[in-house]
mmCIF file of C-alpha atoms in Angstrom:
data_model
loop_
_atom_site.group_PDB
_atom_site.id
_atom_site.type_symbol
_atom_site.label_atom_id
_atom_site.label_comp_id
_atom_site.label_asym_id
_atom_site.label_seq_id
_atom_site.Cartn_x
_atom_site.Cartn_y
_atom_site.Cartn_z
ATOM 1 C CA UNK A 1 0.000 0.000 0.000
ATOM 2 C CA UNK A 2 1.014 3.763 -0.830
ATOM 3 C CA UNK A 3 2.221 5.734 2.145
ATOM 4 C CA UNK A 4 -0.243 8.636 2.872
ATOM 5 C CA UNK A 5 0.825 11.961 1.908
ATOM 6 C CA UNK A 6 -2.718 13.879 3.082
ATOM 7 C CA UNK A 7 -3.400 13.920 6.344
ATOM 8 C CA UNK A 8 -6.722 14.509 6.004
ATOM 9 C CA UNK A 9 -7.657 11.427 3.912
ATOM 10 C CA UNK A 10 -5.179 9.330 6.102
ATOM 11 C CA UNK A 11 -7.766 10.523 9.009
ATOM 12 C CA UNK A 12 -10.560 9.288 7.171
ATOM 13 C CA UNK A 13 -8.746 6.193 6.621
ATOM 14 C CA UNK A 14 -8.298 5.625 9.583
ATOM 15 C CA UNK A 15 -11.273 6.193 10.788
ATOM 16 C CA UNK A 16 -12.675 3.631 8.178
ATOM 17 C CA UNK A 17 -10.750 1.265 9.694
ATOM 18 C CA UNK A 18 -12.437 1.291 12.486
ATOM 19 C CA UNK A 19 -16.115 1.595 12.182
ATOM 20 C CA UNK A 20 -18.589 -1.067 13.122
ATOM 21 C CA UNK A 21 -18.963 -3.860 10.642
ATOM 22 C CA UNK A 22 -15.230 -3.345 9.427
ATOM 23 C CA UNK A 23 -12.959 -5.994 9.495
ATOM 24 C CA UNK A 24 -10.612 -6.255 12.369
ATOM 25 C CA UNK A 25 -7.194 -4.209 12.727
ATOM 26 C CA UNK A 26 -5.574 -7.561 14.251
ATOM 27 C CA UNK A 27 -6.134 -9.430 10.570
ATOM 28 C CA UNK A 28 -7.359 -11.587 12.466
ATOM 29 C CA UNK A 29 -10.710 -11.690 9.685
ATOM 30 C CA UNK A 30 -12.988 -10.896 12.574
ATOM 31 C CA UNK A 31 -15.609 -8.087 12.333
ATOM 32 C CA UNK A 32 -16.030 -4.791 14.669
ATOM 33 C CA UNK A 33 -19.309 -4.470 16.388
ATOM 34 C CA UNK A 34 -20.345 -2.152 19.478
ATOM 35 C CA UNK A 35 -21.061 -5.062 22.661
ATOM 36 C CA UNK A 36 -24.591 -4.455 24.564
ATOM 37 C CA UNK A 37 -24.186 -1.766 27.176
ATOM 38 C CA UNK A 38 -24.156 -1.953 30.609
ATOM 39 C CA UNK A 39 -25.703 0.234 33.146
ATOM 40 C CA UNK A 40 -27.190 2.471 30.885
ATOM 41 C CA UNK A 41 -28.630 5.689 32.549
ATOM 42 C CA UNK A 42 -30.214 7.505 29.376
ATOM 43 C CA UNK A 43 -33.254 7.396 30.576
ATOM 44 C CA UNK A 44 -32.212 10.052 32.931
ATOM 45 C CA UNK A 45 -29.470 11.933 31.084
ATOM 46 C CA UNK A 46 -28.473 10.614 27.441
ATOM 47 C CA UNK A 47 -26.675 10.472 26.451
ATOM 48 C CA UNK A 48 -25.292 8.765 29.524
ATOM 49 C CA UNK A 49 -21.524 7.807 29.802
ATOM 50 C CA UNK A 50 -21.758 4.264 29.386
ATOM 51 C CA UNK A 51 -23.219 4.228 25.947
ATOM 52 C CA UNK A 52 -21.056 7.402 25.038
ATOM 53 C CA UNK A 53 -17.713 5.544 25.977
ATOM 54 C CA UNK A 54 -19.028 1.802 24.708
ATOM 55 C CA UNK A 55 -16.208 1.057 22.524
ATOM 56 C CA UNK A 56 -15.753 -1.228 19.191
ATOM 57 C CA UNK A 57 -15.325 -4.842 19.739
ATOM 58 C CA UNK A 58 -13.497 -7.573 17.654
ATOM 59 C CA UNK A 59 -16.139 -10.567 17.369
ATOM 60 C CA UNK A 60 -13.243 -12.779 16.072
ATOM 61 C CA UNK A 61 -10.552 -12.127 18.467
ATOM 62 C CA UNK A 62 -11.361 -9.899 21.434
ATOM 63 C CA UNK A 63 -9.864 -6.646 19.913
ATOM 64 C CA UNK A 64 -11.362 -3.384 21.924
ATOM 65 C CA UNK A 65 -10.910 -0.373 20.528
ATOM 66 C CA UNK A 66 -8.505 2.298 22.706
ATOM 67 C CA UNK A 67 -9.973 4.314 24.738
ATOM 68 C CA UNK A 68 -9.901 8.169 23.731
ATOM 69 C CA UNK A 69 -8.148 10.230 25.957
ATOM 70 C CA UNK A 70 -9.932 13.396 26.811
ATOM 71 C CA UNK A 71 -7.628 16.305 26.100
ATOM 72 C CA UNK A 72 -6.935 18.446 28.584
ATOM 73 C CA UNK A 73 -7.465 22.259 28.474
ATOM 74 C CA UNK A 74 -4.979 23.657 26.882
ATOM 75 C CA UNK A 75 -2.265 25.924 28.252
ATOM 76 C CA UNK A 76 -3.202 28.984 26.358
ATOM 77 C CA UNK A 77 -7.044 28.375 27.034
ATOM 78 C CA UNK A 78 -6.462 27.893 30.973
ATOM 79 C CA UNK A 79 -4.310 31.289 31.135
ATOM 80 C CA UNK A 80 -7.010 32.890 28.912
ATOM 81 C CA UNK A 81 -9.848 31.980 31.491
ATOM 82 C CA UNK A 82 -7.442 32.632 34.795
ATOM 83 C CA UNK A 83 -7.140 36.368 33.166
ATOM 84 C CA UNK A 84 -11.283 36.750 32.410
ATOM 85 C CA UNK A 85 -11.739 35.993 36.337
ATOM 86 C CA UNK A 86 -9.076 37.840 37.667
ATOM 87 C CA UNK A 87 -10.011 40.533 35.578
ATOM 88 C CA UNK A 88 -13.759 40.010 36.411
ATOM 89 C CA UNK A 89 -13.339 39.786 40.368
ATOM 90 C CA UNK A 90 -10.964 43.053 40.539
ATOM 91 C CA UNK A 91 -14.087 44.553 38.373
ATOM 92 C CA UNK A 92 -16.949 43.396 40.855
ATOM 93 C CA UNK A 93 -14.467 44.483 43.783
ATOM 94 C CA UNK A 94 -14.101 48.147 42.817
ATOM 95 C CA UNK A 95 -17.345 48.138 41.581
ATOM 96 C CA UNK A 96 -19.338 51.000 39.739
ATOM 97 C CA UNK A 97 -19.298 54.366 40.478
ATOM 98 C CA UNK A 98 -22.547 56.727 39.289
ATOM 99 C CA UNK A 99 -22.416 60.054 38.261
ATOM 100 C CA UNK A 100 -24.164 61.742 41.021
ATOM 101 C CA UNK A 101 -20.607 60.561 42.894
ATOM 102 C CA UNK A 102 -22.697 57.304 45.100
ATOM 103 C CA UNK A 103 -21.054 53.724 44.322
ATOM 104 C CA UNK A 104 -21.809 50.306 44.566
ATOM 105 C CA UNK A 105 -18.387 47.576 45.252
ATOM 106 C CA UNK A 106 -17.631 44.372 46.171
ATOM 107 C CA UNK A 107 -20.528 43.268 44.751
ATOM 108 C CA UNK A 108 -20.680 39.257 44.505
ATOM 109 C CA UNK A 109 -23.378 37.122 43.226
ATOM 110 C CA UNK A 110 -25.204 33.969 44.229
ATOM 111 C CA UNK A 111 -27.408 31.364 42.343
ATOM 112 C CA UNK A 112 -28.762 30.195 45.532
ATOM 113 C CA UNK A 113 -31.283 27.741 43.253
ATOM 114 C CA UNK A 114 -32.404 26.902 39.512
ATOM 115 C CA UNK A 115 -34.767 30.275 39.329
ATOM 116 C CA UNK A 116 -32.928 33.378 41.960
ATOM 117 C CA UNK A 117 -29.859 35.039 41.482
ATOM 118 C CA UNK A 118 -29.085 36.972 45.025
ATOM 119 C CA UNK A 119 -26.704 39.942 44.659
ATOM 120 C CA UNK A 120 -24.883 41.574 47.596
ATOM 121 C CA UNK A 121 -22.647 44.339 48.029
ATOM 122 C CA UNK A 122 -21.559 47.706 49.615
ATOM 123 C CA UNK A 123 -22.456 51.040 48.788
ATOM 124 C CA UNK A 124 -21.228 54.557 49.483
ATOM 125 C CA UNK A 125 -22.380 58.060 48.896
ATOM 126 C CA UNK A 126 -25.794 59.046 47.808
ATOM 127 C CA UNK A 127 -27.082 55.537 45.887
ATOM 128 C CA UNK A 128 -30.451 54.479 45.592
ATOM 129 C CA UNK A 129 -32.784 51.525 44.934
ATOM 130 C CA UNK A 130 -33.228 52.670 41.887
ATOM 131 C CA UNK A 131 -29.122 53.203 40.953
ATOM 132 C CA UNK A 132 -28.458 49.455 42.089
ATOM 133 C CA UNK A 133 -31.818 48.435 39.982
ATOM 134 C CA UNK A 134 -30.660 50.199 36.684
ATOM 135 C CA UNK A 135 -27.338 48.685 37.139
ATOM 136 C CA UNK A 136 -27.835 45.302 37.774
ATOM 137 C CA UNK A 137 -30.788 44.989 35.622
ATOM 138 C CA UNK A 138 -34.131 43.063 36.451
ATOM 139 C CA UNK A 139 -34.784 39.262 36.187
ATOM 140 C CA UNK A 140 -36.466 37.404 33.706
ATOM 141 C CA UNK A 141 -39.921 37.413 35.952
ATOM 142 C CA UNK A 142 -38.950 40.484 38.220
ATOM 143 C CA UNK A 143 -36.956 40.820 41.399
ATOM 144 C CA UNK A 144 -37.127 41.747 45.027
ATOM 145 C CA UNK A 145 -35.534 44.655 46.204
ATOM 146 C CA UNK A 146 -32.756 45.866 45.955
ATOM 147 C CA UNK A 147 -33.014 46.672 49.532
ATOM 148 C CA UNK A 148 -30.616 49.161 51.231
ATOM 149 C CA UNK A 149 -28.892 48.980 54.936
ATOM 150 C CA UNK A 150 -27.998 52.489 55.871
ATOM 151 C CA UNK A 151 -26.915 51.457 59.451
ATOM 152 C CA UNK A 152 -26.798 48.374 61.489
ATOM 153 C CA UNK A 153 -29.764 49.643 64.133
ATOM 154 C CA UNK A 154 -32.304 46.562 65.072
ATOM 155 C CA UNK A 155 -30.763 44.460 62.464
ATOM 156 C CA UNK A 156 -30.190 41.312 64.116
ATOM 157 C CA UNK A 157 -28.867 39.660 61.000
ATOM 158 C CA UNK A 158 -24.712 40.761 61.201
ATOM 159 C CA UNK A 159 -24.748 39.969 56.746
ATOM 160 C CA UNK A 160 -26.379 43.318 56.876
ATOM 161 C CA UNK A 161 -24.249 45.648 57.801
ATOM 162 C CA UNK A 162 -24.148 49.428 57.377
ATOM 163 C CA UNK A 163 -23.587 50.549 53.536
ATOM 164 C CA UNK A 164 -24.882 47.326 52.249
ATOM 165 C CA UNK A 165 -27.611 46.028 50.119
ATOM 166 C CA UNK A 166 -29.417 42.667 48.742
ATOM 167 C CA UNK A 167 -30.826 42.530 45.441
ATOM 168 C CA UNK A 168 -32.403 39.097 44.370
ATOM 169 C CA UNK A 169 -33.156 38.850 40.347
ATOM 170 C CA UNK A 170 -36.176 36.270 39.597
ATOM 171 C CA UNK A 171 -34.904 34.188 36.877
ATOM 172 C CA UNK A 172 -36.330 31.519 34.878
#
């Protein structure tokens, strides 16, 4: 056989080689075919794992396909995301300031469950409900609050300290 010269159609060749119903890369004149799976869970999540990583079969001698090996992330796309959320937690930390001079910081978020997203932070300077709602946006089916702690009197929960506010967005 001709040595391959594009690597494309030695790919496909390859892959060819190893489809179900081909014959077997032993020589051993056996035929590939997938075996029965085991443990399937589809039926809550397909496609589950076990049919996903069933793997081609000889029927003649025993032959099993290798398993792929999942590539890891590479090194440029790892750096790339450890910059976004640096970059993104400096941003929430100093926050936003408004033009009227009040400002919102160290603002983090929450998704306490499938349908809330609870924001907190601190505020300074003349801010209102409505500066924190423009800024933050609303939910998909509304929100509560954004609710304002100017000082610390009579509130017995210590989360809620003076300068600080909870916003919860009602998501989908």
């Amino acid at each position: 056989m001709d040595e391959c010269t594009n690597d494309l159609m030695c790919a496909e060749t390859d892959l060819a080689a190893t489809e179900e119903g081909a014959g077997c890369p032993a020589g051993c004149g056996g035929a590939l075919h997938f075996p029965p799976v085991e443990n399937c869970r589809c039926h809550i999540s397909a496609p589950c794992s076990y049919c996903t990583d069933n793997r081609l079969v000889c029927d003649g001698c025993g032959w099993e396909e290798p398993a792929t090996a999942h590539a890891p992330l590479r090194k440029e796309d790892h750096d790339a995301y450890a910059k976004w959320a640096e970059e993104w937690a400096e941003a929430k930390a100093r926050g936003h300031t408004f033009p009227h001079g009040g400002r919102i910081f160290n603002i983090s978020d929450d998704g306490r469950s499938g349908s809330t997203m609870v924001f907190t932070g601190q505020y300074e300077g003349p801010v209102t409900v409505t500066d924190i709602f423009n800024y933050l946006g609303d939910g998909t089916f509304g929100h509560r609050g954004p609710h304002l702690y100017p000082s610390n009197r009579h509130e017995p929960d210590p989360s809620k300290v003076k300068g600080s506010f909870t916003y919860t967005k009602i998501t989908d």
